[in-house]
mmCIF file of C-alpha atoms in Angstrom:
data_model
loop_
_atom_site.group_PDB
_atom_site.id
_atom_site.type_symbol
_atom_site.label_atom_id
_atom_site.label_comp_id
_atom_site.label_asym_id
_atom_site.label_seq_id
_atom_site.Cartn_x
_atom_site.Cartn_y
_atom_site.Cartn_z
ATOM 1 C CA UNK A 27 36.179 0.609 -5.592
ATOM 2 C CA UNK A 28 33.331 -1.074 -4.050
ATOM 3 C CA UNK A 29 29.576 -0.090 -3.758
ATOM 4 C CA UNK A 30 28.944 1.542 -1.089
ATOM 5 C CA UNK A 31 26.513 0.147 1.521
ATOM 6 C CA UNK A 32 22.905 1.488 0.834
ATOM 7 C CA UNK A 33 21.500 2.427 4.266
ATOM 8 C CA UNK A 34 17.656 3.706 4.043
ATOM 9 C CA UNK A 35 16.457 6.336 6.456
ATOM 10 C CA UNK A 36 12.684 6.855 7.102
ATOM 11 C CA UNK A 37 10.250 7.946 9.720
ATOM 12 C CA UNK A 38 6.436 9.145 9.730
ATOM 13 C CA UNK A 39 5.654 12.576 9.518
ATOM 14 C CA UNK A 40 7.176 15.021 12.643
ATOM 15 C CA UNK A 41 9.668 11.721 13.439
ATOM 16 C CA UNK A 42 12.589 13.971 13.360
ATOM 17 C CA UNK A 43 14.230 11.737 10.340
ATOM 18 C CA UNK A 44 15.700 15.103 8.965
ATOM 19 C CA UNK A 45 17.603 16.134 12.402
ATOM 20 C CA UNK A 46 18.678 12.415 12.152
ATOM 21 C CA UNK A 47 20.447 12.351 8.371
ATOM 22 C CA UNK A 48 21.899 15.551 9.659
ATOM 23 C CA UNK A 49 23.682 14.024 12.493
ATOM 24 C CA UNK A 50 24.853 11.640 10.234
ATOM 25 C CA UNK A 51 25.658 14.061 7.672
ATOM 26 C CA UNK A 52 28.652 15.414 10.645
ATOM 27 C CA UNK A 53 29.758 11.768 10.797
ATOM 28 C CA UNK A 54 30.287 12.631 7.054
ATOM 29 C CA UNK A 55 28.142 10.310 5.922
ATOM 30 C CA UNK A 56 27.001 11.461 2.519
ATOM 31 C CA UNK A 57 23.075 11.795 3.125
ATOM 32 C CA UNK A 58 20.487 11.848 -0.452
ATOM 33 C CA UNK A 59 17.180 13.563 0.467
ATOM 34 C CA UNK A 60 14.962 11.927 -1.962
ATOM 35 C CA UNK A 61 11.922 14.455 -0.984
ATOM 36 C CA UNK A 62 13.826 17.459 -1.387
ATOM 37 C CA UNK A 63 15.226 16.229 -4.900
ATOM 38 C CA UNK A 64 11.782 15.079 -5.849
ATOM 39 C CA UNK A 65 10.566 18.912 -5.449
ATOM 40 C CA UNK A 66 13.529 19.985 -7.174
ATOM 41 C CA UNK A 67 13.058 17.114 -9.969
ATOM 42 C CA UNK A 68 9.342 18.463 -10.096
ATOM 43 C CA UNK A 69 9.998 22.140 -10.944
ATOM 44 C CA UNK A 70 12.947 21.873 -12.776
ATOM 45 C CA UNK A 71 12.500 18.868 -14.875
ATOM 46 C CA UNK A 72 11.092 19.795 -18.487
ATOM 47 C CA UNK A 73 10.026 16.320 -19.005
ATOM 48 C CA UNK A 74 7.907 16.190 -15.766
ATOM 49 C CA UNK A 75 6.464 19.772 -16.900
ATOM 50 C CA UNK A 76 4.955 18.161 -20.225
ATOM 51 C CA UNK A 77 4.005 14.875 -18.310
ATOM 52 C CA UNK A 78 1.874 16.851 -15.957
ATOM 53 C CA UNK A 79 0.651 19.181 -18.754
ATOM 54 C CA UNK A 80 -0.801 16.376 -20.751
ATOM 55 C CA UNK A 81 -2.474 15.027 -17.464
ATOM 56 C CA UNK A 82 -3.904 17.836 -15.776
ATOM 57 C CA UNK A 83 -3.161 20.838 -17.914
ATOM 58 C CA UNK A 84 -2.647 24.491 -16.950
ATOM 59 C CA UNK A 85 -4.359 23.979 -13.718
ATOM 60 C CA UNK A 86 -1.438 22.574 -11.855
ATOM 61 C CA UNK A 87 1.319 25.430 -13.310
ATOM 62 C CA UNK A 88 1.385 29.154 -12.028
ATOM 63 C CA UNK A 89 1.426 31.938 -14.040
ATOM 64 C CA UNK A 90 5.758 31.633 -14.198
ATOM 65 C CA UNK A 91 5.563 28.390 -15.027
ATOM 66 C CA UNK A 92 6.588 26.712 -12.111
ATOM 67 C CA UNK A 93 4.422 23.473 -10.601
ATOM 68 C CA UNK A 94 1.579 24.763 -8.558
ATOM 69 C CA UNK A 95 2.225 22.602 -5.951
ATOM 70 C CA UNK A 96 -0.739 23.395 -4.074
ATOM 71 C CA UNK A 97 -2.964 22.757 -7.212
ATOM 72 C CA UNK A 98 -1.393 19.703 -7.728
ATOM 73 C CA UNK A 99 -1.465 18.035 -3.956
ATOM 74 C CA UNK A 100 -5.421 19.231 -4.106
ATOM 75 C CA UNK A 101 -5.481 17.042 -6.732
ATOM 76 C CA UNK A 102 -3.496 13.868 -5.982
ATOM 77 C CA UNK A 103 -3.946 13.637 -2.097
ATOM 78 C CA UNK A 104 -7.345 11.948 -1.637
ATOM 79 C CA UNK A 105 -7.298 10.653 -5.055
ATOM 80 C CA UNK A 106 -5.397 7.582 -5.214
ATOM 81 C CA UNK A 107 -5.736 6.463 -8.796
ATOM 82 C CA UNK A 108 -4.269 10.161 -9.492
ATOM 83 C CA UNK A 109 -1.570 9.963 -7.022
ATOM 84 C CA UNK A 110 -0.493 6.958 -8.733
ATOM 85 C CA UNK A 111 -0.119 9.169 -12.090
ATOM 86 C CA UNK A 112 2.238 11.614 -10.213
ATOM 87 C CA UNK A 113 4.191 8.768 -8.877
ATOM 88 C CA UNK A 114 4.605 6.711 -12.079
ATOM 89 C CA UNK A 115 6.431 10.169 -13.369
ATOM 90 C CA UNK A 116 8.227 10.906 -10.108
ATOM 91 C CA UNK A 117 9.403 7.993 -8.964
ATOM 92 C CA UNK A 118 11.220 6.195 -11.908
ATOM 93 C CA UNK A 119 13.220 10.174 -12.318
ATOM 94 C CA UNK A 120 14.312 10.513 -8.869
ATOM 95 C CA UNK A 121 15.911 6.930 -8.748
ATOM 96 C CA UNK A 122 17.723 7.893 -11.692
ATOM 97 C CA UNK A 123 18.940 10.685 -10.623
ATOM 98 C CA UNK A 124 19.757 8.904 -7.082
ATOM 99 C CA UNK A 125 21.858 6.425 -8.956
ATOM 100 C CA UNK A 126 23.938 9.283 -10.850
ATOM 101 C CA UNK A 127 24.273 10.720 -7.222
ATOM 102 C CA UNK A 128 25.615 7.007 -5.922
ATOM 103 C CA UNK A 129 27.883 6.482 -8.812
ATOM 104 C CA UNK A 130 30.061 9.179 -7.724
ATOM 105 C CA UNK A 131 30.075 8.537 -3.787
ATOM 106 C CA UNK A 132 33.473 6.439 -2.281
ATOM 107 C CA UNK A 133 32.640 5.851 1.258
ATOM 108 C CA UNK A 134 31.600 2.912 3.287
ATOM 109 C CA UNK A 135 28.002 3.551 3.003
ATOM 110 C CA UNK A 136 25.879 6.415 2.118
ATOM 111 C CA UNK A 137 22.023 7.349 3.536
ATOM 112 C CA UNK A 138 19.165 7.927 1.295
ATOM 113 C CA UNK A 139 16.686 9.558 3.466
ATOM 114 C CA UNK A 140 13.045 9.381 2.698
ATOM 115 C CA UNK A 141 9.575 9.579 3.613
ATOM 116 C CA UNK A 142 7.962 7.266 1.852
ATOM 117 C CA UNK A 143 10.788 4.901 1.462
ATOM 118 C CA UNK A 144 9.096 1.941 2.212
ATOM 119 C CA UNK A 145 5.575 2.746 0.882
ATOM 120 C CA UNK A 146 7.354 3.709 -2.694
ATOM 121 C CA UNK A 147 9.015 0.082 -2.693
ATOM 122 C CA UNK A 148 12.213 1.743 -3.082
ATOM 123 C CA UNK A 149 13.214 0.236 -0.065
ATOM 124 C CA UNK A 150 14.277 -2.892 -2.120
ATOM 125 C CA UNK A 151 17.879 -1.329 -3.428
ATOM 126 C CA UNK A 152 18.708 -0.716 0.302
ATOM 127 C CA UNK A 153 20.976 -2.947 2.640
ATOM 128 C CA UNK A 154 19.962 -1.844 5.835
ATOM 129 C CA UNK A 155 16.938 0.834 6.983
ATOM 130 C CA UNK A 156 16.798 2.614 10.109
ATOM 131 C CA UNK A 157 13.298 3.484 11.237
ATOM 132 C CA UNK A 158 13.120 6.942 13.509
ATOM 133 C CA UNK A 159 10.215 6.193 15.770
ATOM 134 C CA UNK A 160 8.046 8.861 17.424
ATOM 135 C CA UNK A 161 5.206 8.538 20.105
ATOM 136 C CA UNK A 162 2.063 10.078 17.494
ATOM 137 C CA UNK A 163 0.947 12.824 19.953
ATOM 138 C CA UNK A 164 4.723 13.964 19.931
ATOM 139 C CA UNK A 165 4.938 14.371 16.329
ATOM 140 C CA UNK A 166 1.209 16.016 15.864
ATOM 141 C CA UNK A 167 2.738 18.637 18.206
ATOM 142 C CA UNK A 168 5.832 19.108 16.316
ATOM 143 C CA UNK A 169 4.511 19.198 12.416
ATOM 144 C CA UNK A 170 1.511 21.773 14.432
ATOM 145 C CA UNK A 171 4.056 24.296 15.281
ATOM 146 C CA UNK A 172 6.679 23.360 12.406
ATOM 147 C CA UNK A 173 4.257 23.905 9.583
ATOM 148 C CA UNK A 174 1.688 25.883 11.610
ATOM 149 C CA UNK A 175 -1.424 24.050 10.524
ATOM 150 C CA UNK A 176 -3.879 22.318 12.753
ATOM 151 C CA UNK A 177 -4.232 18.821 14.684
ATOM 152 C CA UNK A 178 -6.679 17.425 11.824
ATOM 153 C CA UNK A 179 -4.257 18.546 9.326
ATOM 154 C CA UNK A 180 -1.820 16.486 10.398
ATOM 155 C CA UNK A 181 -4.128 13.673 11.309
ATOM 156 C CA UNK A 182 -5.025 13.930 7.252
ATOM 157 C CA UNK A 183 -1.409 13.990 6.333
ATOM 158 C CA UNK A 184 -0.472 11.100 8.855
ATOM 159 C CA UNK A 185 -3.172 8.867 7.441
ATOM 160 C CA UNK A 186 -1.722 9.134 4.034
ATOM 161 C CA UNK A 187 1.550 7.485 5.498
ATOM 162 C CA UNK A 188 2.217 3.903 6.693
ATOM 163 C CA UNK A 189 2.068 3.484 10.434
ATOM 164 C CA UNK A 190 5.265 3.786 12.770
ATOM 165 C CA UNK A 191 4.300 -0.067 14.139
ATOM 166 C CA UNK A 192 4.368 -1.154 10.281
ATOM 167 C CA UNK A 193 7.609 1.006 9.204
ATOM 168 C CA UNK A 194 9.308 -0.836 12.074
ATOM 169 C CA UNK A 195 8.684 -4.382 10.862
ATOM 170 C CA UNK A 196 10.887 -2.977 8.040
ATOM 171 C CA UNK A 197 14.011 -1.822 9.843
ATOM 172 C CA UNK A 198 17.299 -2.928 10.885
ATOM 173 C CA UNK A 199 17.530 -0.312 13.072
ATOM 174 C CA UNK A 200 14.927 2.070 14.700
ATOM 175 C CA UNK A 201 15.741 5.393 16.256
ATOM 176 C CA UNK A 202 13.350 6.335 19.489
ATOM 177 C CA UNK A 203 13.080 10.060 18.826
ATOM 178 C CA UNK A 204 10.823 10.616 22.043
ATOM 179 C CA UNK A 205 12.714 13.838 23.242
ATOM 180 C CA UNK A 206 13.608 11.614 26.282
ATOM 181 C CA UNK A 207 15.766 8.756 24.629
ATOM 182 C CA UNK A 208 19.355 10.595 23.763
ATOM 183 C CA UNK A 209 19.906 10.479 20.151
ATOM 184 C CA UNK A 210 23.737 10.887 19.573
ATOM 185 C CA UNK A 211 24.740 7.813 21.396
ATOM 186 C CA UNK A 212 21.958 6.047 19.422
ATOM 187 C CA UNK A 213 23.120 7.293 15.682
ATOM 188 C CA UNK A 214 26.928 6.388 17.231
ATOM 189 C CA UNK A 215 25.971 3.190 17.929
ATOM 190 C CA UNK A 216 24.281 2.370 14.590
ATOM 191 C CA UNK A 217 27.292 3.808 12.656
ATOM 192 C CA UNK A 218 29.750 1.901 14.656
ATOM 193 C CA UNK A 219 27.892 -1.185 13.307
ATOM 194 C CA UNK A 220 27.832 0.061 9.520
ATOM 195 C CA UNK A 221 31.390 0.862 9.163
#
């Protein structure tokens, strides 16, 4: 059996990236969210637990043990020498555990979807990456009424993340998720080309 083609999906914040690996997901395209196994990785992991215990202490665990997540993100967003601490724990665990995940997948090529695909460098282990593209006032508008926080908020979070113009020098593929450019024929059109 041969490796399966490594496709990377990312987007900024609010680019829709999510809605995207789902579409693909109903072309049964096996999709690996690497954000939503990081979280799990992060509360569930007992060697992360004493990592971030000798680092930070108590501060960053509530009262039932689990990460603080708040705590932590308080800590590591506008610090990056701290950030880098969290990552050197995260990052080397979730690429394990998406290489178990790969191991066991016999298709033609599988999705890792991710937001900071590029900016983590694990863009390097993929064949091809798709780029969803959004215009920035779009996106402020949709993490605004997704995660009900304000216009700066996301201006903070958004400033934290590579821009869409440099993400794009990365791609393959890029995915206009304007609400005006149909998206189906789009994702049909880049599968067609994968398989």
């Amino acid at each position: 059996m041969r490796r399966p083609l490594q496709i990377g999906l990312t987007g900024g914040i609010g680019s829709g990236k999510s809605t995207v690996a789902k579409v693909f997901e109903l072309l049964h395209v096996p999709v690996y969210y690497a954000d939503d196994r990081s979280r799990f990785i992060l509360q569930n992991n007992p060697t992360v637990h004493d990592k971030l215990k000798a680092i930070w202490g108590d501060q960053v665990f509530q009262a039932n043990g689990l990460v603080d997540k708040k705590a932590l993100a308080d800590i590591v967003f506008n610090n990056e020498s701290e950030l880098h601490k969290l990552n050197a724990i995260m990052h080397p665990l979730v690429a394990e555990d998406y290489a178990q995940w790969l191991s066991v997948q016999n298709t033609e090529y599988v999705m890792k979807e991710a937001a900071i695909l590029i900016e983590s460098g694990s863009f390097k282990s993929c064949d091809k990456i798709i780029v969803v593209s959004v215009p920035e006032a779009l996106a402020i508008e949709r993490v605004k009424s997704r995660d009900n926080v304000s216009e700066e908020q996301v201006k903070a979070r958004m400033s934290k993340q590579m821009s869409n113009d440099e993400k794009i020098k990365y791609a393959d593929f890029v995915i206009v998720n304007d609400g005006i450019k149909m998206l189906i024929p789009q994702i049909l059109e880049i599968h067609k080309q994968l398989k």
